[in-house]
Amino acid sequence: YGSHIVGYFSKEKESPDGNNVACILTLPPYQRKGYGKLLIAFSYELSKQEQVTGSPEKPLSDLGKLSYRSYWSWVLLEILRDFRGTLSIKDLSNMTSITQNDIISTLQSLNLVKYWKGQHVICVTPKLIEEHLKSAEYKKPSLTVDITALRWTAPPKKAHKKHKNSTSAH
C-alpha cells in the first residue's frame, strides 16, 4: 500500500532535436502493466500544452519501440474512427503533438497510408479501423491521463535568434 515509484521520464526544456522525452523508464516489476503508456501519454499532453510536436529521444529499447508504436497506433486509430471528412498527416500531428514522421511510420505499419504523387495519403475504411481496434495490441490503455487534473505551465518560448547572414524583407 502507499505510494510507489513505478517509473519516470525526463523532459528537456528546449530540445534542438524536437524530443518531447529525453529518457523514459518503467521499473521492471511494473512493466507490461500500462505505466509506460501512461508516461508516454503524459509526455504528449505536456507537448499539447506547449503547442509543439515531439518524438522520444532515439534509440529506443525494444520494449520502448513496442510501447510507443502501440500508443501512437491507438491514438491515431481512435481519431480516424471518429473523424468524418478529410484529414492530413499535418492535421493529425497538430491534433496529437506526434511528429509527422512518427505518424507516417505508424500508419505504414498499419497499412493505412499510401505514397501517391509525391505525398503520403491516408487510406482508411471504417471496417479496417474497427478491425485494428479489436486487436489486443491497439486496445485503449488501462491507465489514462486525466487532463482536467493537469496543472502545468509550459516554459516560455524563446525568440529565435537571427543568424548574421540572414536578411528579412519588410
PDB file of C-alpha atoms in Angstrom:
ATOM      1  CA  TYR A   1       0.000   0.000   0.000  1.00  0.00           C
ATOM      2  CA  GLY A   2       1.001   3.606  -0.188  1.00  0.00           C
ATOM      3  CA  SER A   3       2.803   5.332  -2.997  1.00  0.00           C
ATOM      4  CA  HIS A   4       5.419   3.651  -5.131  1.00  0.00           C
ATOM      5  CA  ILE A   5       7.685   4.929  -7.880  1.00  0.00           C
ATOM      6  CA  VAL A   6       6.792   2.876 -10.954  1.00  0.00           C
ATOM      7  CA  GLY A   7       8.810   4.842 -13.494  1.00  0.00           C
ATOM      8  CA  TYR A   8       9.745   8.283 -14.716  1.00  0.00           C
ATOM      9  CA  PHE A   9      10.554  10.379 -17.738  1.00  0.00           C
ATOM     10  CA  SER A  10      12.739  13.400 -18.194  1.00  0.00           C
ATOM     11  CA  LYS A  11      11.966  16.283 -20.483  1.00  0.00           C
ATOM     12  CA  GLU A  12      14.304  18.872 -21.926  1.00  0.00           C
ATOM     13  CA  LYS A  13      13.046  22.436 -21.650  1.00  0.00           C
ATOM     14  CA  GLU A  14      14.409  23.092 -25.123  1.00  0.00           C
ATOM     15  CA  SER A  15      15.229  20.170 -27.367  1.00  0.00           C
ATOM     16  CA  PRO A  16      17.114  21.066 -30.536  1.00  0.00           C
ATOM     17  CA  ASP A  17      16.081  17.676 -31.951  1.00  0.00           C
ATOM     18  CA  GLY A  18      12.371  18.110 -31.168  1.00  0.00           C
ATOM     19  CA  ASN A  19      12.294  15.413 -28.481  1.00  0.00           C
ATOM     20  CA  ASN A  20       9.414  15.557 -26.029  1.00  0.00           C
ATOM     21  CA  VAL A  21      11.071  12.893 -23.846  1.00  0.00           C
ATOM     22  CA  ALA A  22      14.799  12.574 -23.168  1.00  0.00           C
ATOM     23  CA  CYS A  23      14.585   9.404 -21.077  1.00  0.00           C
ATOM     24  CA  ILE A  24      11.637   7.233 -20.118  1.00  0.00           C
ATOM     25  CA  LEU A  25      11.701   4.229 -17.833  1.00  0.00           C
ATOM     26  CA  THR A  26       9.240   1.883 -16.190  1.00  0.00           C
ATOM     27  CA  LEU A  27      10.796  -0.129 -13.369  1.00  0.00           C
ATOM     28  CA  PRO A  28      10.891  -3.895 -14.098  1.00  0.00           C
ATOM     29  CA  PRO A  29       8.206  -5.050 -11.606  1.00  0.00           C
ATOM     30  CA  TYR A  30       5.754  -2.583 -13.189  1.00  0.00           C
ATOM     31  CA  GLN A  31       6.474  -3.235 -16.861  1.00  0.00           C
ATOM     32  CA  ARG A  32       3.668  -4.525 -19.103  1.00  0.00           C
ATOM     33  CA  LYS A  33       1.026  -3.065 -16.756  1.00  0.00           C
ATOM     34  CA  GLY A  34       0.246   0.153 -18.613  1.00  0.00           C
ATOM     35  CA  TYR A  35       2.541   2.542 -16.756  1.00  0.00           C
ATOM     36  CA  GLY A  36       4.848   3.071 -19.743  1.00  0.00           C
ATOM     37  CA  LYS A  37       1.946   4.111 -21.965  1.00  0.00           C
ATOM     38  CA  LEU A  38       0.679   6.367 -19.172  1.00  0.00           C
ATOM     39  CA  LEU A  39       4.057   8.138 -19.081  1.00  0.00           C
ATOM     40  CA  ILE A  40       4.053   8.364 -22.894  1.00  0.00           C
ATOM     41  CA  ALA A  41       0.526   9.817 -22.881  1.00  0.00           C
ATOM     42  CA  PHE A  42       1.502  12.284 -20.151  1.00  0.00           C
ATOM     43  CA  SER A  43       4.516  13.472 -22.172  1.00  0.00           C
ATOM     44  CA  TYR A  44       2.257  14.130 -25.186  1.00  0.00           C
ATOM     45  CA  GLU A  45      -0.273  16.007 -23.030  1.00  0.00           C
ATOM     46  CA  LEU A  46       2.576  18.297 -21.947  1.00  0.00           C
ATOM     47  CA  SER A  47       3.570  18.740 -25.607  1.00  0.00           C
ATOM     48  CA  LYS A  48      -0.018  19.702 -26.443  1.00  0.00           C
ATOM     49  CA  GLN A  49       0.083  22.313 -23.671  1.00  0.00           C
ATOM     50  CA  GLU A  50       3.301  23.670 -25.202  1.00  0.00           C
ATOM     51  CA  GLN A  51       1.741  23.540 -28.688  1.00  0.00           C
ATOM     52  CA  VAL A  52       4.705  21.609 -30.083  1.00  0.00           C
ATOM     53  CA  THR A  53       5.155  18.236 -31.713  1.00  0.00           C
ATOM     54  CA  GLY A  54       7.642  15.808 -30.284  1.00  0.00           C
ATOM     55  CA  SER A  55       9.210  12.406 -30.517  1.00  0.00           C
ATOM     56  CA  PRO A  56      11.129  10.352 -27.982  1.00  0.00           C
ATOM     57  CA  GLU A  57      14.902  10.561 -27.983  1.00  0.00           C
ATOM     58  CA  LYS A  58      16.435   7.731 -30.003  1.00  0.00           C
ATOM     59  CA  PRO A  59      17.471   4.995 -29.810  1.00  0.00           C
ATOM     60  CA  LEU A  60      14.524   3.332 -28.098  1.00  0.00           C
ATOM     61  CA  SER A  61      14.740  -0.044 -26.398  1.00  0.00           C
ATOM     62  CA  ASP A  62      12.759  -2.894 -27.954  1.00  0.00           C
ATOM     63  CA  LEU A  63      10.064  -2.522 -25.274  1.00  0.00           C
ATOM     64  CA  GLY A  64      10.124   1.260 -25.779  1.00  0.00           C
ATOM     65  CA  LYS A  65       9.538   0.833 -29.529  1.00  0.00           C
ATOM     66  CA  LEU A  66       6.613  -1.506 -28.846  1.00  0.00           C
ATOM     67  CA  SER A  67       5.095   0.852 -26.286  1.00  0.00           C
ATOM     68  CA  TYR A  68       5.385   3.956 -28.460  1.00  0.00           C
ATOM     69  CA  ARG A  69       4.104   2.197 -31.587  1.00  0.00           C
ATOM     70  CA  SER A  70       1.160   0.796 -29.631  1.00  0.00           C
ATOM     71  CA  TYR A  71       0.365   4.216 -28.101  1.00  0.00           C
ATOM     72  CA  TRP A  72       0.661   6.035 -31.437  1.00  0.00           C
ATOM     73  CA  SER A  73      -1.490   3.390 -33.160  1.00  0.00           C
ATOM     74  CA  TRP A  74      -4.236   3.619 -30.544  1.00  0.00           C
ATOM     75  CA  VAL A  75      -4.304   7.445 -30.619  1.00  0.00           C
ATOM     76  CA  LEU A  76      -4.399   7.598 -34.425  1.00  0.00           C
ATOM     77  CA  LEU A  77      -6.960   4.799 -34.794  1.00  0.00           C
ATOM     78  CA  GLU A  78      -9.270   6.495 -32.272  1.00  0.00           C
ATOM     79  CA  ILE A  79      -9.126   9.768 -34.216  1.00  0.00           C
ATOM     80  CA  LEU A  80      -9.573   8.073 -37.595  1.00  0.00           C
ATOM     81  CA  ARG A  81     -12.528   6.065 -36.262  1.00  0.00           C
ATOM     82  CA  ASP A  82     -14.396   9.130 -35.002  1.00  0.00           C
ATOM     83  CA  PHE A  83     -13.430  11.710 -37.639  1.00  0.00           C
ATOM     84  CA  ARG A  84     -15.629  12.499 -40.627  1.00  0.00           C
ATOM     85  CA  GLY A  85     -14.118  14.384 -43.527  1.00  0.00           C
ATOM     86  CA  THR A  86     -10.586  14.829 -44.777  1.00  0.00           C
ATOM     87  CA  LEU A  87      -7.531  14.687 -42.559  1.00  0.00           C
ATOM     88  CA  SER A  88      -3.911  15.238 -43.482  1.00  0.00           C
ATOM     89  CA  ILE A  89      -0.799  13.923 -41.753  1.00  0.00           C
ATOM     90  CA  LYS A  90      -0.163  17.516 -40.645  1.00  0.00           C
ATOM     91  CA  ASP A  91      -3.699  17.731 -39.169  1.00  0.00           C
ATOM     92  CA  LEU A  92      -3.090  14.537 -37.184  1.00  0.00           C
ATOM     93  CA  SER A  93       0.233  15.908 -35.967  1.00  0.00           C
ATOM     94  CA  ASN A  94      -1.376  19.176 -34.824  1.00  0.00           C
ATOM     95  CA  MET A  95      -4.146  17.265 -33.015  1.00  0.00           C
ATOM     96  CA  THR A  96      -1.848  14.803 -31.235  1.00  0.00           C
ATOM     97  CA  SER A  97       1.578  16.504 -30.947  1.00  0.00           C
ATOM     98  CA  ILE A  98       3.039  13.345 -32.538  1.00  0.00           C
ATOM     99  CA  THR A  99       5.598  14.189 -35.242  1.00  0.00           C
ATOM    100  CA  GLN A 100       4.627  13.700 -38.877  1.00  0.00           C
ATOM    101  CA  ASN A 101       7.421  11.113 -39.318  1.00  0.00           C
ATOM    102  CA  ASP A 102       6.128   9.055 -36.363  1.00  0.00           C
ATOM    103  CA  ILE A 103       2.579   9.287 -37.750  1.00  0.00           C
ATOM    104  CA  ILE A 104       3.677   8.172 -41.218  1.00  0.00           C
ATOM    105  CA  SER A 105       5.695   5.220 -39.905  1.00  0.00           C
ATOM    106  CA  THR A 106       2.806   4.169 -37.636  1.00  0.00           C
ATOM    107  CA  LEU A 107       0.205   4.415 -40.412  1.00  0.00           C
ATOM    108  CA  GLN A 108       2.561   2.481 -42.717  1.00  0.00           C
ATOM    109  CA  SER A 109       2.835  -0.294 -40.106  1.00  0.00           C
ATOM    110  CA  LEU A 110      -0.995  -0.416 -40.035  1.00  0.00           C
ATOM    111  CA  ASN A 111      -1.231  -0.334 -43.864  1.00  0.00           C
ATOM    112  CA  LEU A 112      -3.304   2.848 -43.656  1.00  0.00           C
ATOM    113  CA  VAL A 113      -1.182   5.151 -45.802  1.00  0.00           C
ATOM    114  CA  LYS A 114      -0.096   5.122 -49.416  1.00  0.00           C
ATOM    115  CA  TYR A 115       2.534   7.194 -51.194  1.00  0.00           C
ATOM    116  CA  TRP A 116       0.827   8.845 -54.171  1.00  0.00           C
ATOM    117  CA  LYS A 117       2.043  11.644 -56.455  1.00  0.00           C
ATOM    118  CA  GLY A 118       4.862  12.575 -54.100  1.00  0.00           C
ATOM    119  CA  GLN A 119       2.907  12.655 -50.855  1.00  0.00           C
ATOM    120  CA  HIS A 120       1.570  10.344 -48.171  1.00  0.00           C
ATOM    121  CA  VAL A 121      -2.191   9.817 -48.413  1.00  0.00           C
ATOM    122  CA  ILE A 122      -4.232   8.279 -45.594  1.00  0.00           C
ATOM    123  CA  CYS A 123      -6.372   5.409 -46.950  1.00  0.00           C
ATOM    124  CA  VAL A 124      -8.870   4.012 -44.442  1.00  0.00           C
ATOM    125  CA  THR A 125     -12.273   2.410 -44.242  1.00  0.00           C
ATOM    126  CA  PRO A 126     -14.379   2.212 -41.070  1.00  0.00           C
ATOM    127  CA  LYS A 127     -14.164  -1.594 -41.260  1.00  0.00           C
ATOM    128  CA  LEU A 128     -10.358  -1.542 -41.383  1.00  0.00           C
ATOM    129  CA  ILE A 129     -10.170   0.829 -38.407  1.00  0.00           C
ATOM    130  CA  GLU A 130     -12.536  -1.342 -36.345  1.00  0.00           C
ATOM    131  CA  GLU A 131     -10.535  -4.479 -37.183  1.00  0.00           C
ATOM    132  CA  HIS A 132      -7.376  -2.824 -35.883  1.00  0.00           C
ATOM    133  CA  LEU A 133      -9.112  -1.519 -32.747  1.00  0.00           C
ATOM    134  CA  LYS A 134     -10.446  -5.014 -31.926  1.00  0.00           C
ATOM    135  CA  SER A 135      -6.867  -6.254 -31.785  1.00  0.00           C
ATOM    136  CA  ALA A 136      -5.458  -6.527 -28.244  1.00  0.00           C
ATOM    137  CA  GLU A 137      -2.373  -4.695 -29.491  1.00  0.00           C
ATOM    138  CA  TYR A 138      -4.322  -1.449 -30.025  1.00  0.00           C
ATOM    139  CA  LYS A 139      -6.844  -1.539 -27.209  1.00  0.00           C
ATOM    140  CA  LYS A 140      -7.446   1.516 -25.044  1.00  0.00           C
ATOM    141  CA  PRO A 141      -4.735   1.870 -22.406  1.00  0.00           C
ATOM    142  CA  SER A 142      -5.782   0.652 -18.956  1.00  0.00           C
ATOM    143  CA  LEU A 143      -4.324   3.782 -17.338  1.00  0.00           C
ATOM    144  CA  THR A 144      -5.115   7.173 -18.840  1.00  0.00           C
ATOM    145  CA  VAL A 145      -4.213  10.792 -18.125  1.00  0.00           C
ATOM    146  CA  ASP A 146      -6.977  12.954 -16.669  1.00  0.00           C
ATOM    147  CA  ILE A 147      -6.159  16.196 -18.459  1.00  0.00           C
ATOM    148  CA  THR A 148      -8.678  18.102 -16.327  1.00  0.00           C
ATOM    149  CA  ALA A 149      -6.373  17.466 -13.348  1.00  0.00           C
ATOM    150  CA  LEU A 150      -3.247  18.650 -15.200  1.00  0.00           C
ATOM    151  CA  ARG A 151      -1.859  21.868 -13.702  1.00  0.00           C
ATOM    152  CA  TRP A 152       1.220  22.824 -15.640  1.00  0.00           C
ATOM    153  CA  THR A 153       2.524  25.899 -17.381  1.00  0.00           C
ATOM    154  CA  ALA A 154       4.714  25.450 -20.428  1.00  0.00           C
ATOM    155  CA  PRO A 155       8.067  27.213 -20.262  1.00  0.00           C
ATOM    156  CA  PRO A 156       8.073  30.470 -22.246  1.00  0.00           C
ATOM    157  CA  LYS A 157       9.207  30.064 -25.835  1.00  0.00           C
ATOM    158  CA  LYS A 158      12.427  31.860 -26.599  1.00  0.00           C
ATOM    159  CA  ALA A 159      12.526  34.033 -29.690  1.00  0.00           C
ATOM    160  CA  HIS A 160      14.669  32.504 -32.401  1.00  0.00           C
ATOM    161  CA  LYS A 161      17.886  34.417 -32.872  1.00  0.00           C
ATOM    162  CA  LYS A 162      18.580  35.554 -36.397  1.00  0.00           C
ATOM    163  CA  HIS A 163      21.812  34.433 -37.975  1.00  0.00           C
ATOM    164  CA  LYS A 164      24.248  37.161 -39.019  1.00  0.00           C
ATOM    165  CA  ASN A 165      23.843  36.238 -42.685  1.00  0.00           C
ATOM    166  CA  SER A 166      20.047  36.192 -42.710  1.00  0.00           C
ATOM    167  CA  THR A 167      18.077  39.029 -44.190  1.00  0.00           C
ATOM    168  CA  SER A 168      14.445  39.945 -43.856  1.00  0.00           C
ATOM    169  CA  ALA A 169      12.163  41.740 -46.257  1.00  0.00           C
ATOM    170  CA  HIS A 170       9.881  44.487 -44.951  1.00  0.00           C
TER     171      HIS A 170
END
